[in-house]
CSV table of C-alpha atoms and ligand atoms in Angstrom, one decimal:
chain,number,residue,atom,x,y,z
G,32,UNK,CA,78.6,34.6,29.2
G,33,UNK,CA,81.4,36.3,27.7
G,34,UNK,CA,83.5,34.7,30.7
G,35,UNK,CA,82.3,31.5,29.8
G,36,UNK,CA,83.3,31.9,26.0
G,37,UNK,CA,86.6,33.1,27.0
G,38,UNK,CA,87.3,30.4,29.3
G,39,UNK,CA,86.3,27.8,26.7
G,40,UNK,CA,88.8,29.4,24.1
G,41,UNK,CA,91.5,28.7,26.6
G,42,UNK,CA,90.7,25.1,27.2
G,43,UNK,CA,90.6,25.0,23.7
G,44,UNK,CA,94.1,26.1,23.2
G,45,UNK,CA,95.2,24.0,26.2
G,46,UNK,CA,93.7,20.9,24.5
G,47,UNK,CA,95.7,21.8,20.8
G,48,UNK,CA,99.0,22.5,23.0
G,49,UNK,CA,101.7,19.7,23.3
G,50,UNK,CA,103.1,19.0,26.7
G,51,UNK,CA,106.2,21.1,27.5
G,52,UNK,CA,108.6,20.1,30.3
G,53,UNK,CA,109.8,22.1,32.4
G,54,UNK,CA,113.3,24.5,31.8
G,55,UNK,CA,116.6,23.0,32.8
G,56,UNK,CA,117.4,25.1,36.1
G,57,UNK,CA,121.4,26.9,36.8
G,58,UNK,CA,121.0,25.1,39.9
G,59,UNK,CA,124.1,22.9,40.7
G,60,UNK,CA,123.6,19.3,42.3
G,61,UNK,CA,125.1,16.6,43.4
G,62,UNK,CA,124.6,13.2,43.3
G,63,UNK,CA,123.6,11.5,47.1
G,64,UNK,CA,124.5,7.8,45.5
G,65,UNK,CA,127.9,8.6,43.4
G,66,UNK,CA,128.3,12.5,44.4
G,67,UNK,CA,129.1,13.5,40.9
G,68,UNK,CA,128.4,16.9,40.3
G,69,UNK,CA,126.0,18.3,37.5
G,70,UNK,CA,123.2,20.0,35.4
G,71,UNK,CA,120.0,19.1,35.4
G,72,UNK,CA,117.4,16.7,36.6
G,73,UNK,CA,119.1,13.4,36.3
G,74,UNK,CA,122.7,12.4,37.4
G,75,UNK,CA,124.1,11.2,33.9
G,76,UNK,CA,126.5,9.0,36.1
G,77,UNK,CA,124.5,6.6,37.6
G,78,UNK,CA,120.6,8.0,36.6
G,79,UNK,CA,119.2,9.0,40.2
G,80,UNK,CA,116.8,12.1,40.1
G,81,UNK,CA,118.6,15.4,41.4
G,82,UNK,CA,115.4,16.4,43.9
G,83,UNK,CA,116.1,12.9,45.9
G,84,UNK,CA,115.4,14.4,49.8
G,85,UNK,CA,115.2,13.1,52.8
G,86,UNK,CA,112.4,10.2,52.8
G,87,UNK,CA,109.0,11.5,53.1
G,88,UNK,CA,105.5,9.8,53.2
G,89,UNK,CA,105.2,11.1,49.6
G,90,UNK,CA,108.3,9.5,48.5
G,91,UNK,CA,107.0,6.2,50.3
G,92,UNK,CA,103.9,6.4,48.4
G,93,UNK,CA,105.6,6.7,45.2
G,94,UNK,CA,107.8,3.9,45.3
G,95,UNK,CA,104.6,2.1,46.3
G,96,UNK,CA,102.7,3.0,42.9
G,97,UNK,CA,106.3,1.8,41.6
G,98,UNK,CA,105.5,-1.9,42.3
G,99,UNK,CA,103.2,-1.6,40.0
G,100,UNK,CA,105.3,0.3,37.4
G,101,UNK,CA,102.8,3.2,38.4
G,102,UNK,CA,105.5,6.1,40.0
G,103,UNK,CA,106.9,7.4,37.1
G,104,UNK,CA,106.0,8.5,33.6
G,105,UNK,CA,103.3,10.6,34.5
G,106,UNK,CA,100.0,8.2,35.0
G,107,UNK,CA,98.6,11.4,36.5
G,108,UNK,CA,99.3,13.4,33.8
G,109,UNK,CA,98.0,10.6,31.1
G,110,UNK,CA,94.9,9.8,32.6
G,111,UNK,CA,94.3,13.7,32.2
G,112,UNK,CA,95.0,14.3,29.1
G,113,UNK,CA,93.4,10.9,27.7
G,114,UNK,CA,89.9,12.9,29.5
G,115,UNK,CA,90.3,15.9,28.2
G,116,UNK,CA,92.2,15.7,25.2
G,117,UNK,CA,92.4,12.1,24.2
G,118,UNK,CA,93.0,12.7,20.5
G,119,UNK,CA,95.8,15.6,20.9
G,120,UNK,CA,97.5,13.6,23.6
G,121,UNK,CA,97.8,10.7,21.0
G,122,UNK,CA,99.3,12.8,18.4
G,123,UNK,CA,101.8,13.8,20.4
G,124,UNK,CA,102.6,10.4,21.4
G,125,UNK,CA,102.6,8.9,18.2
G,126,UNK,CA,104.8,11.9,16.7
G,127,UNK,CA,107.4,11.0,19.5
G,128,UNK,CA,106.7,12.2,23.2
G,129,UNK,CA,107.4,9.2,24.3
G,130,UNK,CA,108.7,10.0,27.5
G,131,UNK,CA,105.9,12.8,28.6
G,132,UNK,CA,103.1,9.5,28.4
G,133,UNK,CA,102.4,6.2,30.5
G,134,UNK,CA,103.5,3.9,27.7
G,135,UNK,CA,99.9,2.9,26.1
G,136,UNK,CA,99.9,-1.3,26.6
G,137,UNK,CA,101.5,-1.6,30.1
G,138,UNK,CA,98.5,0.9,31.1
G,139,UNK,CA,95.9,-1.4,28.4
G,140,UNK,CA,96.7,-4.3,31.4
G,141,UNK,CA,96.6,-1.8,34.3
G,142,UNK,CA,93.6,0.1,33.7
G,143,UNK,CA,91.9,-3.8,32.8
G,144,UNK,CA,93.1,-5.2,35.4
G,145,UNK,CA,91.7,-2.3,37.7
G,146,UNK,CA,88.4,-2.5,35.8
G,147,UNK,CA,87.7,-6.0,36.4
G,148,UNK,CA,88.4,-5.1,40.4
G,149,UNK,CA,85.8,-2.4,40.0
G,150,UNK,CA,83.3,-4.8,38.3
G,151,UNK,CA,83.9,-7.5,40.8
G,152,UNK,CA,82.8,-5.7,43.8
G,153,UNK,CA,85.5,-2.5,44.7
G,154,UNK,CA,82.3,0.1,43.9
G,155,UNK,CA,80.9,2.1,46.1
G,156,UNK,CA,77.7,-0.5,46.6
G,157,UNK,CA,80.6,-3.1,47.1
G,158,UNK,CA,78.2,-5.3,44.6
G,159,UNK,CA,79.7,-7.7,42.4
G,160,UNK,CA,78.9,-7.8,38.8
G,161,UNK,CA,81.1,-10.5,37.2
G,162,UNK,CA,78.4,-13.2,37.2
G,163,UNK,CA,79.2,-16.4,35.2
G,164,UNK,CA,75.6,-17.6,36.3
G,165,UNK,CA,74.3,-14.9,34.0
G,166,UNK,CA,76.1,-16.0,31.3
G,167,UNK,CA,74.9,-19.4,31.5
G,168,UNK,CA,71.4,-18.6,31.7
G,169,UNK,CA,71.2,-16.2,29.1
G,170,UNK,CA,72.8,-19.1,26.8
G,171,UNK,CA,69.7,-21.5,28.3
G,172,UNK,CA,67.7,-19.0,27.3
G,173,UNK,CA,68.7,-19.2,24.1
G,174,UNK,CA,69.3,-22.6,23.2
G,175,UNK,CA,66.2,-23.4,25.3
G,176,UNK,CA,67.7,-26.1,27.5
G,177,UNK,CA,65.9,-27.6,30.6
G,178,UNK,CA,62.4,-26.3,29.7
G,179,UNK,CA,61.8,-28.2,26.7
G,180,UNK,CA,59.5,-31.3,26.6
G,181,UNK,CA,60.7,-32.5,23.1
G,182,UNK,CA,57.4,-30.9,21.7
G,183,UNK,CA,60.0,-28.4,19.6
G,184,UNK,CA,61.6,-31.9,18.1
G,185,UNK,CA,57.7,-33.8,17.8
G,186,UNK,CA,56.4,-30.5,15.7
G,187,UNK,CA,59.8,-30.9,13.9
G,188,UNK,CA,59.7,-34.4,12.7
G,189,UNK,CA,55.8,-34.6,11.9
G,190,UNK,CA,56.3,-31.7,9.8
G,191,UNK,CA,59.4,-33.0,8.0
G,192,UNK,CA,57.1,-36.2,7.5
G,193,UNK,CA,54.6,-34.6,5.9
G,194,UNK,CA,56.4,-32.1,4.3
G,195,UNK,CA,56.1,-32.0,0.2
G,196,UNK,CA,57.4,-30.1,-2.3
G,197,UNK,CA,56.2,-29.8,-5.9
G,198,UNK,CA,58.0,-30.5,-8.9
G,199,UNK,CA,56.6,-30.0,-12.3
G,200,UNK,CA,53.3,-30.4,-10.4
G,201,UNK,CA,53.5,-33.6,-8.2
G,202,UNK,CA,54.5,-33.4,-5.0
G,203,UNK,CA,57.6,-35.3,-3.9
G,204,UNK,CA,58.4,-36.2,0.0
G,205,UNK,CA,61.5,-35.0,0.8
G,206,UNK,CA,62.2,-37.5,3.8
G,207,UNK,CA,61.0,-40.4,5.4
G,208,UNK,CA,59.9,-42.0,8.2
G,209,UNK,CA,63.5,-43.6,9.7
G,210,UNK,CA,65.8,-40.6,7.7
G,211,UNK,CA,63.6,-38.2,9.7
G,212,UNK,CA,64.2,-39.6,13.0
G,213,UNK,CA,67.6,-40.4,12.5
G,214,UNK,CA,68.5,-36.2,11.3
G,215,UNK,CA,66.3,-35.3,14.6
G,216,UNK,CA,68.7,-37.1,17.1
G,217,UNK,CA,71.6,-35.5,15.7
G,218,UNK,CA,69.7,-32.1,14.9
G,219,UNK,CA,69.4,-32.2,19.0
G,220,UNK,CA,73.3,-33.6,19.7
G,221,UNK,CA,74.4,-30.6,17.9
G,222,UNK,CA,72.8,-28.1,19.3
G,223,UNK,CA,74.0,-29.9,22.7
G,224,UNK,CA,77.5,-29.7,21.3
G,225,UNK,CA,77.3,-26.0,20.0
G,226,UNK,CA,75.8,-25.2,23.4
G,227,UNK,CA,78.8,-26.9,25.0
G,228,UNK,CA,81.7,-24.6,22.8
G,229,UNK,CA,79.6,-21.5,23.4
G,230,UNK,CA,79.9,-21.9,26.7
G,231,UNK,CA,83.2,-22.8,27.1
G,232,UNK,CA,84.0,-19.8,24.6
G,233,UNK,CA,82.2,-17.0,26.9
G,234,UNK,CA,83.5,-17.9,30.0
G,235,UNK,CA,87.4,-17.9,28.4
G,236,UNK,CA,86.2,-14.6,27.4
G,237,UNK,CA,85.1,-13.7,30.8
G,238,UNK,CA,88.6,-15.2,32.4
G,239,UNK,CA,90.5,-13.6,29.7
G,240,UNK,CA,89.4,-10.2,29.5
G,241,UNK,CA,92.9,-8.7,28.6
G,242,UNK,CA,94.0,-11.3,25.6
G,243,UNK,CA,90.1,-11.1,24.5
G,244,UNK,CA,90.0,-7.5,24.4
G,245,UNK,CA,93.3,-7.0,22.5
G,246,UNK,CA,92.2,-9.2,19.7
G,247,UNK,CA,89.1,-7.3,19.4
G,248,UNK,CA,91.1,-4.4,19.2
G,249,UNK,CA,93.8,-6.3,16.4
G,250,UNK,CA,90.5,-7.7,14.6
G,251,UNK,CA,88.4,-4.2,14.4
G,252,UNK,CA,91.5,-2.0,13.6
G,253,UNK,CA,91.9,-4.1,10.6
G,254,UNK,CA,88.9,-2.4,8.7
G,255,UNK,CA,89.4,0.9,10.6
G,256,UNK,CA,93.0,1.1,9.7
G,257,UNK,CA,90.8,1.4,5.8
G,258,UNK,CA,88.8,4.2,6.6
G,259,UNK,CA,91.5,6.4,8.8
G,260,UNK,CA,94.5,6.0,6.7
G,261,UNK,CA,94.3,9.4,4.7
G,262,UNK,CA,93.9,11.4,6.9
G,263,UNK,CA,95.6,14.9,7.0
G,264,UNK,CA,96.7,15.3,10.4
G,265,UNK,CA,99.1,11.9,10.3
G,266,UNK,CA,100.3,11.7,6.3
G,267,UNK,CA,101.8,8.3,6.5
G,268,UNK,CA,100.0,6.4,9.2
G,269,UNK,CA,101.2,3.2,9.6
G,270,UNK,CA,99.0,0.1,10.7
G,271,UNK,CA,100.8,0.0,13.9
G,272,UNK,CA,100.7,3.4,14.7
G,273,UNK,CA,96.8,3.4,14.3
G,274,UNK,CA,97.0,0.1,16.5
G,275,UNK,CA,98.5,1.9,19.4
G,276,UNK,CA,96.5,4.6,18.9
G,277,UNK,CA,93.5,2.3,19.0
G,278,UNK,CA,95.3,0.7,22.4
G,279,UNK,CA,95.1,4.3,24.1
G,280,UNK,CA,91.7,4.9,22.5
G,281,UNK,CA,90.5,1.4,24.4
G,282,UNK,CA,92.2,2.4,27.9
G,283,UNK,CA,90.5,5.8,27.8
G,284,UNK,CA,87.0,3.8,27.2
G,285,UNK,CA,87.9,1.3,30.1
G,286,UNK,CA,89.0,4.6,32.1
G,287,UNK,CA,85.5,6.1,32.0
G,288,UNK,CA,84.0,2.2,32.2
G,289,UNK,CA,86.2,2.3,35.8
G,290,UNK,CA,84.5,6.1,36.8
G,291,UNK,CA,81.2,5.5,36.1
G,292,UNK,CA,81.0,1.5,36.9
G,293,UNK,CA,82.7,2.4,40.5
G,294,UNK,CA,79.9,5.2,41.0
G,295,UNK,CA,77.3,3.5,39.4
G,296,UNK,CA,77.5,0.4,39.7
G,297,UNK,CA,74.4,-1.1,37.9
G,298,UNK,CA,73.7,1.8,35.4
G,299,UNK,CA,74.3,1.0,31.6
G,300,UNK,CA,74.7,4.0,30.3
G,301,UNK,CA,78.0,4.3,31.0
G,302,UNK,CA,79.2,2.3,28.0
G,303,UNK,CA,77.4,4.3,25.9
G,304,UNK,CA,79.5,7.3,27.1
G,305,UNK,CA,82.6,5.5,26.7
G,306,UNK,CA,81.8,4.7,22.8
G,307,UNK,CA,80.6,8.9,22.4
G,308,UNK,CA,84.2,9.5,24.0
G,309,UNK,CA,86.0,7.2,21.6
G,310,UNK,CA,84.6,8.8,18.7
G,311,UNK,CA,86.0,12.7,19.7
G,312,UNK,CA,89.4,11.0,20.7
G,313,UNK,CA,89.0,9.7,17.0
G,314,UNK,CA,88.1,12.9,15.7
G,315,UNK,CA,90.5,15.0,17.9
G,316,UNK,CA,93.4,12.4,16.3
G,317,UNK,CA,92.5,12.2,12.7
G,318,UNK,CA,90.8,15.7,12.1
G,319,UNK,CA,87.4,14.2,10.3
G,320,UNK,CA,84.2,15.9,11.7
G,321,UNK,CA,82.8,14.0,14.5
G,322,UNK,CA,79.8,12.9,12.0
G,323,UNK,CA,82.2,11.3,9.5
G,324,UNK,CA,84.4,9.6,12.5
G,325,UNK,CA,81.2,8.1,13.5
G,326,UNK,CA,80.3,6.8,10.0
G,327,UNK,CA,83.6,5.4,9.9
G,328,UNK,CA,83.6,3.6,12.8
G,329,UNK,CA,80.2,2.3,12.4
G,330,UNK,CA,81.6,1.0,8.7
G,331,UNK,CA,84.6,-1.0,10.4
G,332,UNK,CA,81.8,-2.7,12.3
G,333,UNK,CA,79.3,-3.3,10.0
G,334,UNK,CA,82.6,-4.9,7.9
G,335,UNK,CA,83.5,-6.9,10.8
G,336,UNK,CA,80.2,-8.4,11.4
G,337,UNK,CA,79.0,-9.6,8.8
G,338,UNK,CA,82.7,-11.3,7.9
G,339,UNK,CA,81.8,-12.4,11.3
G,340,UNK,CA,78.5,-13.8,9.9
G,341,UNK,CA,79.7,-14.8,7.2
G,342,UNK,CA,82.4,-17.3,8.6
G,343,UNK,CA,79.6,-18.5,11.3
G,344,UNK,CA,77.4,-19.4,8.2
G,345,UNK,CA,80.2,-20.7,6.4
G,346,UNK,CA,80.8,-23.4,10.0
G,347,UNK,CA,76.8,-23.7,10.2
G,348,UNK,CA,76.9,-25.1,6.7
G,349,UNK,CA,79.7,-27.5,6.6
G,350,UNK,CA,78.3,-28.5,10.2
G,351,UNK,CA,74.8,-29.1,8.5
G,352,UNK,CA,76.4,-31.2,5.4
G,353,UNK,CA,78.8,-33.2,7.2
G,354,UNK,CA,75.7,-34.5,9.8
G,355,UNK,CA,73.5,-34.6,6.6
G,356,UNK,CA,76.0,-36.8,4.0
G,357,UNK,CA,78.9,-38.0,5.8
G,358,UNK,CA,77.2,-38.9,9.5
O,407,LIG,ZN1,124.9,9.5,40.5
C-alpha cells in the first residue's frame, strides 16, 4: 500500500514536470551531406540530424510516418502526454515548447482523419459504423414521413374548424373553411422543405467531419473563453490561446474515441469517457477543481443551446409569418 502511494506521488510529479531535452553531448560530428564539422544535434550548415547512420528498417519506417508529416516532432511523445497529462502538456505548449509537441491542428486533421478510418470499418470487428441510412431514418422518424395517412393533417384541419376562442364572452372562429385548407397544404410543404435542409445539413456534417468539428470547437469556445479567462495558472489568456488549447483538448477526446471505438466497436460509453477526460485536461490546465471545470463547461453549453434555440425559434417564427401573411 505504501508502494502504491509512493508510486502515485511520482506519477504525480512526472505529470507537474515540463519536458526536458536531452544535454548537448562533447561529441564531435560531421556532416554526411556538407561534412561541416560541429556541436550538437543538427548541422547548422545545411540542418541534417548528426545521428544520420547507415539506412536501417527503422529509418525506412520513419520517413514513412514522414509522408504523413508523422516522423518528427514527437507524435509519440504527444499522444503520451495528451493521456496522461493532457492539461500540463498544454501549459507547456501554450507557454512556448513549441518544438517538444506535434503542433495541435495538423494533429486536429490527423487524429480525424484516423478516426473516421476507425469508425468506417478499421476495428477489430472490421464493422462499419458510418451509416448515412441511420441518419435518414432517424430524421423519418421524426418528421414522420412515409407512415402517415394524412389522418395527422384531417385531425388538424377539423380541429382548426371548429376551433373558438372567447372574447369578452362570445366565441369567435379563428379560421375558416377555405383559410384552413389553404394553411394545411403549406403547413405540410414546409415540413417537406425543412425535412429536405435537415437532411442535406446532416449528411454535410457527416462528409465534413473536420470543418464541422472545428466550428463547434470556434462556436463553444466562445462562451468557455467567459468562464476560463481568470484563471490563475495562465494570467493573460488570450481567446486564441484558449482556442488552441481547446484544439488539443478535442484531439485528445478523438484520441480515446480512436482507442475505445477500434476495441469496441459498438459500445457508447466511450464518449462518455472522452467528455470525463476533457474535463481533468481542463482542470489540469486552468487549476479550478474538477467540480467547478465541470460547472463551467456545462454553463458554455447550456449558453450555447439555448442561443441555439433561440435563433431556431427566431427562423421557425419568421418561417410561420411569412407562410401566414405574405404566402
Ligand atoms: Zn550539413
Amino acid at each position: 500500500m505504501e508502494q502504491l502511494k509512493e508510486k502515485y506521488e511520482q506519477f504525480k510529479a512526472w505529470q507537474i514536470k515540463p519536458h526536458e531535452v536531452g544535454q548537448l553531448t562533447a561529441d564531435k560530428h560531421e556532416c554526411a551531406t556538407c561534412h561541416t564539422e560541429y556541436h550538437g544535434n543538427y548541422c547548422p550548415r545545411c540542418g541534417q540530424k548528426s545521428t544520420v547512420g547507415r539506412y536501417s528498417f527503422k529509418t525506412a519506417f520513419l520517413t514513412f510516418l514522414d509522408v504523413w508529416g508523422l516522423g518528427n516532432r514527437g507524435m509519440f511523445r504527444t499522444i503520451r502526454d495528451l493521456l496522461f497529462r493532457p492539461g500540463y502538456m498544454i501549459r507547456d505548449y501554450l507557454s512556448g515548447m513549441q518544438m517538444a509537441y506535434f503542433p495541435p491542428f495538423k494533429m486536429f486533421f490527423l487524429v480525424i482523419t484516423l478516426y473516421v478510418l476507425v469508425n468506417s470499418g478499421f476495428n477489430i470487428r472490421l464493422q462499419n459504423n458510418i451509416n448515412k441510412e441511420d441518419v435518414v431514418n432517424g430524421l423519418n422518424e421524426s418528421f414522420k414521413i412515409g407512415n402517415d395517412e394524412n389522418t395527422d393533417t384531417k385531425a388538424f384541419t377539423e380541429s382548426t374548424i371548429n376551433d373558438t376562442i372567447s372574447f369578452n364572452g362570445k366565441p369567435i372562429a379563428i379560421s375558416k373553411d377555405k383559410n384552413s385548407k389553404k394553411l394545411n397544404i403549406n403547413h405540410k410543404e414546409f415540413d417537406l422543405q425543412v425535412y429536405e435542409y435537415t437532411k442535406i445539413l446532416l449528411n454535410w456534417v457527416k462528409d465534413h467531419q473536420t470543418v464541422s468539428e472545428l466550428l463547434l470547437i470556434a462556436v463553444l469556445s466562445l462562451p468557455m473563453y467567459r468562464f476560463f479567462r481568470h484563471n490563475k495558472m495562465i494570467p493573460d489568456l488570450r481567446y486564441s490561446e484558449f482556442f488552441v488549447s481547446m484544439v488539443y483538448v478535442t484531439n485528445l477526446m478523438t484520441i480515446i474515441q480512436i482507442i475505445g471505438k477500434f476495441f469496441l466497436p459498438e459500445n457508447g460509453s466511450v464518449d462518455f469517457w472522452a467528455y470525463v477526460y476533457s474535463i481533468i485536461a481542463l482542470k489540469q490546465l486552468y487549476g479550478y477543481s474538477f467540480k467547478r471545470t465541470l460547472f463551467k463547461v456545462i454553463g458554455a453549453f447550456l449558453v450555447v443551446s439555448s442561443v441555439a434555440i433561440a435563433i431556431i425559434a427566431i427562423i421557425g417564427v419568421l418561417s410561420y409569418l411569412y407562410i401566414e401573411y405574405i404566402l
